[in-house]
Tab-separated table of C-alpha atoms in Angstrom:
chain	number	residue	atom	x	y	z
A	1	TYR	CA	-4.020	27.461	-18.997
A	2	VAL	CA	-0.832	27.241	-16.938
A	3	LEU	CA	-1.560	24.076	-14.939
A	4	ARG	CA	-2.274	22.159	-18.151
A	5	ASP	CA	0.315	23.599	-20.551
A	6	CYS	CA	3.337	24.803	-18.576
A	7	THR	CA	6.228	22.320	-18.636
A	8	ASP	CA	7.941	23.798	-15.554
A	9	SER	CA	6.715	22.030	-12.406
A	10	LYS	CA	7.901	24.871	-10.142
A	11	VAL	CA	5.791	27.387	-12.063
A	12	ARG	CA	2.790	25.061	-11.895
A	13	GLU	CA	3.272	24.701	-8.141
A	14	ALA	CA	3.451	28.466	-7.628
A	15	VAL	CA	0.312	29.059	-9.705
A	16	TYR	CA	-1.581	26.239	-7.993
A	17	CYS	CA	-0.736	27.492	-4.485
A	18	ALA	CA	-1.642	31.082	-5.359
A	19	TRP	CA	-4.917	29.976	-6.929
A	20	GLN	CA	-5.870	27.775	-3.973
A	21	ARG	CA	-4.617	30.063	-1.196
A	22	GLY	CA	-8.038	31.496	-0.372
A	23	ALA	CA	-8.591	34.924	1.147
A	24	PRO	CA	-8.743	34.838	4.965
A	25	SER	CA	-11.933	36.927	4.844
A	26	ALA	CA	-13.618	34.370	2.580
A	27	VAL	CA	-12.620	31.512	4.875
A	28	GLN	CA	-13.891	33.423	7.911
A	29	SER	CA	-17.216	34.093	6.165
A	30	LEU	CA	-17.574	30.415	5.303
A	31	GLU	CA	-16.761	29.319	8.848
A	32	GLY	CA	-19.268	31.827	10.222
A	33	LEU	CA	-21.958	30.424	7.912
A	34	LEU	CA	-21.228	26.829	8.955
A	35	GLU	CA	-21.179	27.720	12.665
A	36	ASP	CA	-24.495	29.585	12.354
A	37	ARG	CA	-26.042	26.627	10.544
A	38	LEU	CA	-25.018	24.308	13.372
A	39	ALA	CA	-26.476	26.712	15.934
A	40	LEU	CA	-29.739	26.923	13.983
A	41	ALA	CA	-30.037	23.144	13.767
A	42	ARG	CA	-29.463	22.715	17.488
A	43	THR	CA	-31.982	25.447	18.267
A	44	VAL	CA	-34.707	23.449	16.530
A	45	GLY	CA	-33.687	20.146	18.090
A	46	PHE	CA	-31.309	18.507	15.592
A	47	GLU	CA	-27.847	17.160	16.278
A	48	SER	CA	-26.350	18.970	13.296
A	49	PHE	CA	-27.262	20.945	10.192
A	50	ALA	CA	-26.772	17.767	8.137
A	51	HIS	CA	-29.284	15.913	10.323
A	52	MET	CA	-31.775	18.767	9.901
A	53	THR	CA	-31.285	19.036	6.124
A	54	LEU	CA	-31.469	15.294	5.440
A	55	ASP	CA	-34.492	14.650	7.644
A	56	ASP	CA	-36.897	14.915	4.679
A	57	LYS	CA	-34.533	13.766	1.928
A	58	MET	CA	-34.022	10.324	0.384
A	59	ALA	CA	-30.806	9.833	2.348
A	60	ARG	CA	-32.506	10.619	5.694
A	61	THR	CA	-29.321	10.730	7.840
A	62	PRO	CA	-25.623	11.642	7.490
A	63	ASP	CA	-24.738	8.040	8.340
A	64	HIS	CA	-26.670	6.855	5.285
A	65	VAL	CA	-24.850	9.338	3.037
A	66	ASP	CA	-21.506	8.108	4.360
A	67	GLU	CA	-22.512	4.503	3.653
A	68	PHE	CA	-23.339	5.409	0.040
A	69	LEU	CA	-20.171	7.436	-0.567
A	70	ARG	CA	-17.877	4.783	0.880
A	71	GLY	CA	-19.536	2.104	-1.235
A	72	LEU	CA	-18.882	4.116	-4.397
A	73	ALA	CA	-15.319	4.915	-3.336
A	74	MET	CA	-14.545	1.244	-2.752
A	75	GLN	CA	-15.596	0.512	-6.338
A	76	ALA	CA	-13.845	3.538	-7.789
A	77	GLN	CA	-10.391	3.270	-6.146
A	78	PRO	CA	-9.036	0.700	-8.655
A	79	ARG	CA	-10.147	2.999	-11.458
A	80	TRP	CA	-8.370	6.117	-10.272
A	81	ASP	CA	-5.354	3.942	-9.458
A	82	ALA	CA	-5.364	2.795	-13.092
A	83	VAL	CA	-5.649	6.369	-14.386
A	84	ALA	CA	-2.757	7.510	-12.197
A	85	GLN	CA	-0.636	4.548	-13.306
A	86	GLY	CA	-1.025	5.609	-16.918
A	87	LEU	CA	-0.226	9.286	-16.442
A	88	ALA	CA	3.521	9.142	-15.762
A	89	CYS	CA	6.480	6.778	-15.549
A	90	ASP	CA	6.612	7.384	-11.795
A	91	PRO	CA	3.056	8.210	-10.654
A	92	ARG	CA	4.260	8.519	-7.049
A	93	ALA	CA	5.900	11.808	-8.065
A	94	ILE	CA	2.658	13.398	-9.300
A	95	ARG	CA	1.582	16.304	-7.117
A	96	PRO	CA	-1.803	18.093	-7.249
A	97	TRP	CA	-0.373	20.823	-9.498
A	98	ASP	CA	0.888	18.176	-11.938
A	99	ARG	CA	-2.387	16.356	-12.494
A	100	ASP	CA	-3.860	18.626	-15.193
A	101	PHE	CA	-0.505	18.732	-16.998
A	102	TYR	CA	-0.218	14.958	-17.299
A	103	VAL	CA	-3.889	14.546	-18.222
A	104	GLY	CA	-3.523	17.263	-20.858
A	105	ARG	CA	-0.455	15.563	-22.287
A	106	GLN	CA	-2.355	12.268	-22.592
A	107	GLN	CA	-5.280	14.020	-24.278
A	108	ALA	CA	-2.953	15.758	-26.735
A	109	LYS	CA	-1.563	12.364	-27.794
A	110	MET	CA	-5.087	11.195	-28.570
A	111	GLY	CA	-5.745	14.145	-30.883
A	112	ALA	CA	-8.571	16.649	-31.014
A	113	LEU	CA	-12.093	15.608	-30.174
A	114	PRO	CA	-14.471	15.376	-33.143
A	115	GLN	CA	-16.779	18.374	-33.499
A	116	LEU	CA	-20.399	17.295	-33.696
A	117	ALA	CA	-22.347	20.570	-33.747
A	118	GLU	CA	-23.129	20.405	-37.484
A	119	TYR	CA	-25.237	17.318	-36.753
A	120	PHE	CA	-27.299	19.081	-34.082
A	121	SER	CA	-29.356	22.016	-35.289
A	122	ILE	CA	-31.638	23.026	-32.446
A	123	GLY	CA	-34.757	22.360	-34.510
A	124	ARG	CA	-33.742	18.767	-35.120
A	125	VAL	CA	-32.809	18.288	-31.458
A	126	VAL	CA	-36.267	19.448	-30.321
A	127	MET	CA	-37.783	17.161	-32.958
A	128	GLY	CA	-35.729	14.312	-31.501
A	129	LEU	CA	-36.949	15.096	-27.991
A	130	SER	CA	-40.537	15.074	-29.238
A	131	ARG	CA	-40.004	11.661	-30.827
A	132	VAL	CA	-38.445	10.284	-27.633
A	133	PHE	CA	-41.358	11.516	-25.495
A	134	SER	CA	-43.822	10.145	-28.050
A	135	HIS	CA	-42.237	6.687	-27.909
A	136	LEU	CA	-42.061	6.661	-24.102
A	137	TYR	CA	-45.173	8.513	-22.946
A	138	GLY	CA	-47.330	9.274	-25.990
A	139	VAL	CA	-46.465	12.983	-25.587
A	140	THR	CA	-45.314	15.236	-28.440
A	141	LEU	CA	-43.895	18.774	-28.472
A	142	ARG	CA	-45.563	21.267	-30.809
A	143	ALA	CA	-44.161	24.696	-31.632
A	144	THR	CA	-46.830	27.382	-31.455
A	145	MET	CA	-47.007	31.143	-31.887
A	146	PRO	CA	-47.237	33.107	-28.638
A	147	GLN	CA	-49.880	35.765	-28.169
A	148	PRO	CA	-48.841	39.445	-28.229
A	149	GLY	CA	-47.123	40.274	-24.948
A	150	GLU	CA	-46.860	36.615	-23.930
A	151	ILE	CA	-43.058	36.335	-24.229
A	152	TRP	CA	-40.330	38.581	-22.830
A	153	HIS	CA	-37.886	38.436	-25.770
A	154	ALA	CA	-38.090	37.649	-29.478
A	155	ASP	CA	-35.686	34.704	-29.009
A	156	VAL	CA	-38.124	32.864	-26.720
A	157	ARG	CA	-39.926	29.900	-28.288
A	158	LYS	CA	-43.200	28.420	-27.056
A	159	LEU	CA	-43.748	24.657	-27.102
A	160	GLU	CA	-46.961	22.887	-26.220
A	161	ALA	CA	-46.878	19.363	-24.796
A	162	ILE	CA	-49.718	17.352	-26.378
A	163	ASP	CA	-50.859	13.936	-25.182
A	164	GLU	CA	-51.712	11.069	-27.531
A	165	HIS	CA	-55.403	12.054	-27.526
A	166	GLY	CA	-54.587	15.534	-28.814
A	167	HIS	CA	-55.169	17.256	-25.470
A	168	LEU	CA	-52.932	20.041	-24.193
A	169	LEU	CA	-50.767	18.761	-21.349
A	170	GLY	CA	-48.701	21.865	-20.595
A	171	VAL	CA	-46.558	24.696	-21.977
A	172	VAL	CA	-42.779	25.064	-22.145
A	173	TYR	CA	-41.137	28.424	-22.868
A	174	CYS	CA	-37.585	27.971	-24.169
A	175	ASP	CA	-35.156	30.876	-23.727
A	176	VAL	CA	-31.926	29.193	-24.760
A	177	PHE	CA	-29.584	31.738	-26.397
A	178	ALA	CA	-27.136	33.969	-24.542
A	179	ARG	CA	-27.584	37.749	-24.695
A	180	SER	CA	-26.184	40.695	-22.774
A	181	SER	CA	-29.481	41.512	-21.043
A	182	LYS	CA	-29.940	37.981	-19.724
A	183	ALA	CA	-28.864	36.565	-16.380
A	184	HIS	CA	-25.986	34.101	-16.739
A	185	VAL	CA	-27.531	31.221	-14.826
A	186	GLY	CA	-26.074	28.451	-16.979
A	187	ALA	CA	-29.029	26.142	-17.564
A	188	ALA	CA	-32.129	25.942	-15.410
A	189	HIS	CA	-35.755	24.835	-15.301
A	190	PHE	CA	-38.347	27.033	-13.580
A	191	THR	CA	-41.936	26.138	-12.742
A	192	ALA	CA	-44.167	29.125	-13.445
A	193	ARG	CA	-47.348	27.166	-12.721
A	194	CYS	CA	-47.498	23.618	-11.432
A	195	ALA	CA	-49.918	20.815	-12.320
A	196	ARG	CA	-51.837	20.659	-9.054
A	197	ARG	CA	-55.449	19.465	-8.796
A	198	VAL	CA	-58.011	22.267	-8.495
A	199	ASP	CA	-61.487	20.693	-8.755
A	200	ASP	CA	-61.534	19.947	-5.037
A	201	ASP	CA	-60.642	23.549	-4.118
A	202	VAL	CA	-63.210	25.654	-2.304
A	203	GLY	CA	-64.829	27.827	-4.956
A	204	HIS	CA	-62.795	26.196	-7.730
A	205	VAL	CA	-62.920	27.468	-11.300
A	206	THR	CA	-64.781	25.017	-13.524
A	207	CYS	CA	-63.823	26.412	-16.931
A	208	ASP	CA	-60.649	28.350	-17.578
A	209	SER	CA	-57.807	28.320	-20.106
A	210	THR	CA	-55.412	27.595	-17.248
A	211	VAL	CA	-57.296	24.414	-16.242
A	212	VAL	CA	-57.188	21.040	-18.008
A	213	GLU	CA	-59.169	17.863	-17.368
A	214	ARG	CA	-57.443	14.512	-16.774
A	215	ASP	CA	-59.215	11.272	-15.848
A	216	GLY	CA	-62.315	13.086	-14.640
A	217	MET	CA	-60.334	15.547	-12.496
A	218	ARG	CA	-59.223	19.105	-13.167
A	219	PHE	CA	-55.640	20.315	-12.885
A	220	GLN	CA	-53.837	23.560	-13.413
A	221	LEU	CA	-52.175	23.705	-16.825
A	222	PRO	CA	-48.461	23.415	-16.008
A	223	VAL	CA	-46.199	26.146	-17.406
A	224	VAL	CA	-42.410	25.869	-17.221
A	225	VAL	CA	-39.484	27.918	-18.485
A	226	LEU	CA	-36.165	26.498	-19.686
A	227	ILE	CA	-33.228	28.908	-19.519
A	228	CYS	CA	-29.905	28.146	-21.227
A	229	ASN	CA	-27.023	30.268	-22.487
A	230	PHE	CA	-26.183	28.632	-25.816
A	231	PRO	CA	-24.170	30.659	-28.345
A	232	PRO	CA	-26.446	32.616	-30.710
A	233	PRO	CA	-26.579	31.278	-34.277
A	234	ALA	CA	-24.065	32.476	-36.844
A	235	PRO	CA	-25.376	34.552	-39.780
A	236	ASN	CA	-26.998	32.478	-42.541
A	237	ALA	CA	-26.814	29.272	-40.485
A	238	PRO	CA	-29.276	27.471	-38.234
A	239	PRO	CA	-28.621	27.434	-34.473
A	240	LEU	CA	-26.168	24.562	-33.898
A	241	LEU	CA	-25.561	22.902	-30.536
A	242	SER	CA	-22.312	21.456	-29.246
A	243	TRP	CA	-22.466	17.942	-27.828
A	244	ALA	CA	-22.423	19.356	-24.285
A	245	ASN	CA	-25.389	21.580	-25.120
A	246	VAL	CA	-27.317	18.638	-26.584
A	247	GLU	CA	-26.900	16.829	-23.266
A	248	THR	CA	-27.928	20.014	-21.449
A	249	ILE	CA	-31.200	20.467	-23.331
A	250	PHE	CA	-32.066	16.770	-22.904
A	251	HIS	CA	-31.367	17.168	-19.177
A	252	GLU	CA	-33.563	20.268	-18.811
A	253	MET	CA	-36.352	18.708	-20.876
A	254	GLY	CA	-36.285	15.822	-18.409
A	255	HIS	CA	-37.249	18.329	-15.721
A	256	ALA	CA	-39.907	19.823	-17.999
A	257	MET	CA	-41.538	16.431	-18.616
A	258	HIS	CA	-41.495	15.756	-14.857
A	259	SER	CA	-43.446	19.013	-14.459
A	260	MET	CA	-45.884	18.050	-17.241
A	261	LEU	CA	-46.604	14.565	-15.915
A	262	GLY	CA	-46.241	15.093	-12.161
A	263	GLN	CA	-49.884	15.927	-11.507
A	264	ASN	CA	-51.248	15.496	-8.004
A	265	GLY	CA	-53.387	17.147	-5.379
A	266	PHE	CA	-51.046	19.729	-3.876
A	267	HIS	CA	-48.901	22.481	-5.343
A	268	ASN	CA	-45.960	21.858	-2.967
A	269	VAL	CA	-45.427	18.298	-4.256
A	270	ALA	CA	-46.421	18.683	-7.918
A	271	GLY	CA	-43.897	17.999	-10.688
A	272	THR	CA	-40.299	18.667	-9.707
A	273	ARG	CA	-41.216	19.735	-6.168
A	274	CYS	CA	-39.670	16.703	-4.530
A	275	PRO	CA	-36.527	16.032	-2.426
A	276	VAL	CA	-33.356	17.600	-3.783
A	277	ASP	CA	-31.598	14.215	-3.834
A	278	PHE	CA	-34.371	12.790	-6.033
A	279	VAL	CA	-35.305	15.658	-8.358
A	280	GLU	CA	-32.352	15.190	-10.742
A	281	LEU	CA	-33.119	11.520	-11.460
A	282	PRO	CA	-35.519	12.110	-14.418
A	283	SER	CA	-33.238	14.739	-15.964
A	284	VAL	CA	-30.055	12.665	-15.609
A	285	LEU	CA	-31.914	9.712	-17.144
A	286	MET	CA	-32.565	11.876	-20.210
A	287	GLU	CA	-28.803	12.310	-20.638
A	288	HIS	CA	-28.604	8.545	-21.184
A	289	PHE	CA	-31.192	8.879	-23.940
A	290	ALA	CA	-29.141	11.687	-25.503
A	291	ARG	CA	-26.167	9.323	-25.814
A	292	SER	CA	-28.176	6.379	-27.188
A	293	PRO	CA	-27.358	5.495	-30.819
A	294	HIS	CA	-30.982	4.423	-31.293
A	295	VAL	CA	-32.229	7.803	-30.102
A	296	LEU	CA	-29.660	9.747	-32.104
A	297	SER	CA	-30.739	7.924	-35.254
A	298	LEU	CA	-34.127	9.655	-34.887
A	299	PHE	CA	-32.787	13.147	-35.482
A	300	ALA	CA	-28.975	13.626	-35.610
A	301	SER	CA	-28.026	14.513	-39.175
A	302	HIS	CA	-25.787	17.072	-40.872
A	303	TYR	CA	-27.641	20.341	-41.388
A	304	LYS	CA	-26.251	20.735	-44.938
A	305	THR	CA	-26.049	17.196	-46.342
A	306	ASN	CA	-28.630	15.423	-44.144
A	307	GLU	CA	-26.074	12.638	-43.627
A	308	PRO	CA	-26.677	10.794	-40.313
A	309	LEU	CA	-24.236	11.223	-37.453
A	310	PRO	CA	-21.421	8.639	-37.872
A	311	LEU	CA	-21.505	6.322	-34.875
A	312	GLY	CA	-17.696	6.201	-34.861
A	313	LEU	CA	-17.511	9.918	-33.989
A	314	LEU	CA	-19.865	9.399	-31.079
A	315	ARG	CA	-17.926	6.357	-29.879
A	316	GLN	CA	-14.653	8.290	-30.061
A	317	ARG	CA	-16.054	11.058	-27.870
A	318	ALA	CA	-17.543	8.574	-25.400
A	319	ASP	CA	-14.249	6.699	-25.074
A	320	ARG	CA	-12.359	9.935	-24.403
A	321	ARG	CA	-14.931	10.958	-21.821
A	322	ARG	CA	-14.558	7.731	-19.894
A	323	ARG	CA	-10.765	7.625	-19.983
A	324	PHE	CA	-10.375	10.155	-17.174
A	325	ALA	CA	-13.857	9.908	-15.640
A	326	ALA	CA	-12.401	8.324	-12.485
A	327	LEU	CA	-10.694	11.634	-11.662
A	328	ASP	CA	-14.002	13.492	-11.940
A	329	LEU	CA	-15.628	10.859	-9.730
A	330	HIS	CA	-12.859	11.266	-7.137
A	331	ALA	CA	-13.505	15.017	-7.089
A	332	GLN	CA	-17.272	14.567	-6.678
A	333	LEU	CA	-16.822	12.035	-3.873
A	334	PHE	CA	-14.352	14.328	-2.115
A	335	MET	CA	-16.650	17.358	-2.310
A	336	SER	CA	-19.615	15.305	-1.116
A	337	ALA	CA	-17.678	14.017	1.895
A	338	LEU	CA	-16.285	17.465	2.720
A	339	ASP	CA	-19.794	18.936	2.576
A	340	GLN	CA	-20.974	16.338	5.102
A	341	ARG	CA	-18.064	16.985	7.456
A	342	TYR	CA	-18.575	20.746	7.365
A	343	HIS	CA	-22.218	20.301	8.331
A	344	SER	CA	-21.652	17.675	11.036
A	345	ALA	CA	-21.875	18.110	14.813
A	346	GLN	CA	-18.092	17.871	15.289
A	347	LEU	CA	-16.891	21.424	14.631
A	348	ASP	CA	-13.693	22.398	16.439
A	349	VAL	CA	-14.206	26.126	16.024
A	350	ARG	CA	-10.672	27.349	16.647
A	351	PRO	CA	-9.240	29.774	14.065
A	352	ASP	CA	-8.985	28.308	10.546
A	353	TRP	CA	-10.781	25.150	11.637
A	354	SER	CA	-12.269	24.572	8.173
A	355	THR	CA	-8.763	24.158	6.709
A	356	ARG	CA	-7.902	21.477	9.267
A	357	VAL	CA	-11.105	19.625	8.334
A	358	LEU	CA	-10.160	19.972	4.663
A	359	ALA	CA	-6.780	18.319	5.353
A	360	GLN	CA	-8.447	15.543	7.379
A	361	VAL	CA	-10.841	14.673	4.541
A	362	HIS	CA	-7.913	14.633	2.099
A	363	SER	CA	-6.223	12.008	4.287
A	364	ASP	CA	-9.328	9.797	4.656
A	365	PRO	CA	-8.530	6.260	3.363
A	366	MET	CA	-11.701	6.582	1.306
A	367	PHE	CA	-9.758	8.792	-1.129
A	368	GLU	CA	-6.486	6.877	-1.225
A	369	CYS	CA	-4.718	6.340	-4.519
A	370	ASN	CA	-2.389	3.399	-3.993
A	371	VAL	CA	-0.025	4.261	-6.825
A	372	ALA	CA	-0.026	8.063	-6.526
A	373	GLN	CA	-1.271	9.199	-3.128
A	374	SER	CA	0.462	12.568	-3.484
A	375	MET	CA	-1.730	13.388	-6.509
A	376	PHE	CA	-4.746	13.966	-4.246
A	377	ALA	CA	-2.926	15.205	-1.135
A	378	HIS	CA	-3.685	18.413	0.749
A	379	VAL	CA	-1.127	21.146	0.052
A	380	GLU	CA	-0.071	23.053	3.137
A	381	GLY	CA	-1.036	26.718	2.988
A	382	THR	CA	-3.968	26.250	0.610
A	383	ARG	CA	-7.637	26.799	1.488
A	384	TRP	CA	-9.589	25.338	-1.401
A	385	GLN	CA	-12.789	25.376	0.655
A	386	SER	CA	-13.192	29.115	-0.032
A	387	ARG	CA	-13.799	28.191	-3.704
A	388	PHE	CA	-16.430	25.541	-2.920
A	389	THR	CA	-19.398	27.824	-3.596
A	390	HIS	CA	-21.911	24.951	-3.706
A	391	LEU	CA	-21.641	24.793	0.088
A	392	VAL	CA	-23.970	27.793	0.179
A	393	GLY	CA	-26.852	26.457	-1.896
A	394	TYR	CA	-26.365	22.715	-1.401
A	395	GLY	CA	-25.372	22.599	2.252
A	396	ALA	CA	-25.277	18.943	3.407
A	397	SER	CA	-26.834	17.738	0.128
A	398	TYR	CA	-24.029	17.929	-2.441
A	399	TYR	CA	-24.006	14.111	-2.610
A	400	SER	CA	-27.319	14.371	-4.507
A	401	TYR	CA	-25.474	14.744	-7.814
A	402	LEU	CA	-23.842	11.336	-7.389
A	403	LEU	CA	-26.892	9.605	-5.930
A	404	ASP	CA	-29.174	10.552	-8.807
A	405	ARG	CA	-26.541	9.559	-11.381
A	406	VAL	CA	-26.320	6.098	-9.832
A	407	LEU	CA	-30.116	5.734	-9.648
A	408	ALA	CA	-30.604	6.917	-13.235
A	409	GLY	CA	-27.928	4.504	-14.442
A	410	ARG	CA	-29.660	1.620	-12.705
A	411	ILE	CA	-33.026	2.471	-14.255
A	412	TRP	CA	-31.411	2.878	-17.679
A	413	ASP	CA	-29.815	-0.576	-17.431
A	414	ARG	CA	-32.616	-2.531	-15.748
A	415	VAL	CA	-35.790	-0.868	-17.051
A	416	PHE	CA	-35.003	0.723	-20.414
A	417	LYS	CA	-32.118	-1.707	-21.095
A	418	GLY	CA	-30.539	1.065	-23.106
A	419	ASP	CA	-27.728	0.980	-25.636
A	420	ASP	CA	-24.442	2.810	-25.268
A	421	PRO	CA	-21.996	4.286	-27.814
A	422	SER	CA	-18.937	2.869	-26.024
A	423	THR	CA	-20.165	-0.752	-26.128
A	424	GLN	CA	-21.648	-3.129	-28.675
A	425	LEU	CA	-25.032	-3.184	-26.921
A	426	SER	CA	-27.794	-2.622	-29.454
A	427	ASN	CA	-30.938	-2.673	-27.311
A	428	ASN	CA	-33.554	-0.102	-28.220
A	429	PRO	CA	-34.486	1.907	-25.105
A	430	LEU	CA	-37.566	3.498	-26.713
A	431	SER	CA	-40.018	1.130	-25.077
A	432	ARG	CA	-43.549	2.333	-24.355
A	433	GLU	CA	-43.884	-0.329	-21.688
A	434	ALA	CA	-40.761	0.931	-19.883
A	435	GLY	CA	-41.845	4.545	-20.367
A	436	GLU	CA	-45.265	3.891	-18.894
A	437	ARG	CA	-43.680	2.103	-15.928
A	438	PHE	CA	-41.436	5.104	-15.274
A	439	ARG	CA	-44.339	7.507	-15.716
A	440	LYS	CA	-46.792	5.560	-13.564
A	441	GLU	CA	-44.427	4.662	-10.715
A	442	LEU	CA	-42.260	7.777	-10.543
A	443	LEU	CA	-42.993	10.833	-12.718
A	444	ARG	CA	-46.700	11.183	-12.015
A	445	TRP	CA	-46.170	11.320	-8.268
A	446	GLY	CA	-43.982	14.423	-8.221
A	447	GLY	CA	-43.007	14.677	-4.568
A	448	GLY	CA	-46.226	13.101	-3.298
A	449	ARG	CA	-44.819	9.614	-2.673
A	450	ASP	CA	-41.769	8.280	-0.841
A	451	PRO	CA	-38.955	8.306	-3.438
A	452	TRP	CA	-37.749	4.891	-2.246
A	453	THR	CA	-41.211	3.464	-2.933
A	454	CYS	CA	-41.097	5.023	-6.412
A	455	LEU	CA	-37.614	3.646	-7.073
A	456	ALA	CA	-38.470	0.134	-5.895
A	457	ALA	CA	-41.674	0.077	-7.968
A	458	VAL	CA	-39.854	1.199	-11.139
A	459	LEU	CA	-37.151	-1.449	-10.691
A	460	ASP	CA	-39.593	-4.229	-9.792
A	461	ASN	CA	-39.872	-5.522	-13.357
A	462	GLY	CA	-38.252	-8.942	-12.907
A	463	GLU	CA	-34.717	-7.722	-13.717
A	464	SER	CA	-33.662	-7.355	-10.068
A	465	PRO	CA	-33.844	-9.913	-7.240
A	466	HIS	CA	-36.915	-9.619	-5.031
A	467	HIS	CA	-34.887	-9.290	-1.830
A	468	GLU	CA	-33.067	-6.267	-3.296
A	469	ILE	CA	-36.332	-4.585	-4.294
A	470	GLU	CA	-37.719	-5.193	-0.814
A	471	ALA	CA	-34.586	-3.763	0.818
A	472	ILE	CA	-34.605	-0.712	-1.467
A	473	SER	CA	-38.226	0.063	-0.636
A	474	LYS	CA	-37.296	0.563	3.040
A	475	GLY	CA	-34.927	3.436	2.286
A	476	ASN	CA	-32.698	2.705	5.289
A	477	LYS	CA	-28.929	2.354	5.687
A	478	SER	CA	-29.037	-1.048	4.040
A	479	ALA	CA	-30.762	0.497	1.011
A	480	MET	CA	-28.059	3.165	0.728
A	481	HIS	CA	-25.407	0.450	1.021
A	482	ILE	CA	-26.998	-1.462	-1.864
A	483	VAL	CA	-27.149	1.663	-4.029
A	484	GLY	CA	-23.467	2.265	-3.289
A	485	THR	CA	-22.651	-1.122	-4.829
A	486	TRP	CA	-24.466	-0.398	-8.092
A	487	GLN	CA	-22.643	0.554	-11.254
A	488	LEU	CA	-20.484	3.664	-10.919
A	489	PRO	CA	-22.110	6.812	-12.296
A	490	ASP	CA	-21.413	7.956	-15.828
A	491	MET	CA	-19.565	11.221	-15.325
């Protein structure tokens, strides 16, 4: 990797500029897409594509998104200043093509990261997830044999979600190992059948294997599919997961549990069918559980010796992760702001206009680094926007990644009061009371309730001032400002 390992700054510069140059045809295609989106929005009566997209989201307006991003940036600037200060003797000399080199040099001094996969066989990880869900919601995961023809590949595993009364709550098909015939989608959760109510349908089915009864009402039995691309197991060894893959499966199981518990009257708002800037909250929250020493003690042990995972190894990895997290946060803030600008009403559609907007966002005081401004500067002749592929699928909503990380962090701290491997906190987050609060006030609603109402109700447990809860429940610009002052997201 040249930008990380090459000691010649001139070579790094040449590689960086070539990599970021961007094909004119790609830039033209992107600009055409953005211009057509603006035209579409205006045709249906909106000021911009961002206004149209956000109309039914948590954020509601572009102005609210800007308020949130600037609040986070104000908190984060001292952190990326501190990172830059520690990278080089003269941080003012660091250019964008130098950043990975100096970070890599710092990481090399700290030594290799500990490998944790031998403590995470996939069977034990699923067992750990089952124990977490049992503690929080009274739900367990049970492996079961599929019927002939029920699965599409021999690697697929079928899990049943069972409630504390022994009733079937839903089905999860897990297709987690990479193979040549499989689409490389990374990791994803798909709803094959949602948990909508059916007993009030015209001509509803009263008895069927796809229908379950809950609280005197009948619902479709939810069926979801989890797709991952984990490395296949080595011969004569159980499937072992890297730490990143442990976090991934906890994340995706957060979506699955949302689908299991999000039962309501209509298919279009059941389970994970809720605003895109709200849907990742339950899954990101599960990443916090994955990093909890209390949770890890339930299942993380060496597949050969059964020795528990040493907490020091986990703490070492967590400390390394946080050391340069401010740079990742800067990148996420920048992409979120650029996404908003590209989908705003102010498009000066002269040739190569998207590159001028890119340079303008680079120079926004929101992204200043007081000790090394050149490290984040726009480089003349580059068109990084042609590589920003998320603009296609997440147009005007890329900020959602940051918003849900902040919200999940707040719930983790104020509701579950969770522990953390990088601190001395020892609180046990596996509280049934907290789990039931989260289930009752957020998960069970799917998309059938205003997310701000859900958020305020979850947080209204005496740990936050009443005036803040009241402000949050309104979901206006003031609410987004408050959220922007909460603890910075764990990247």
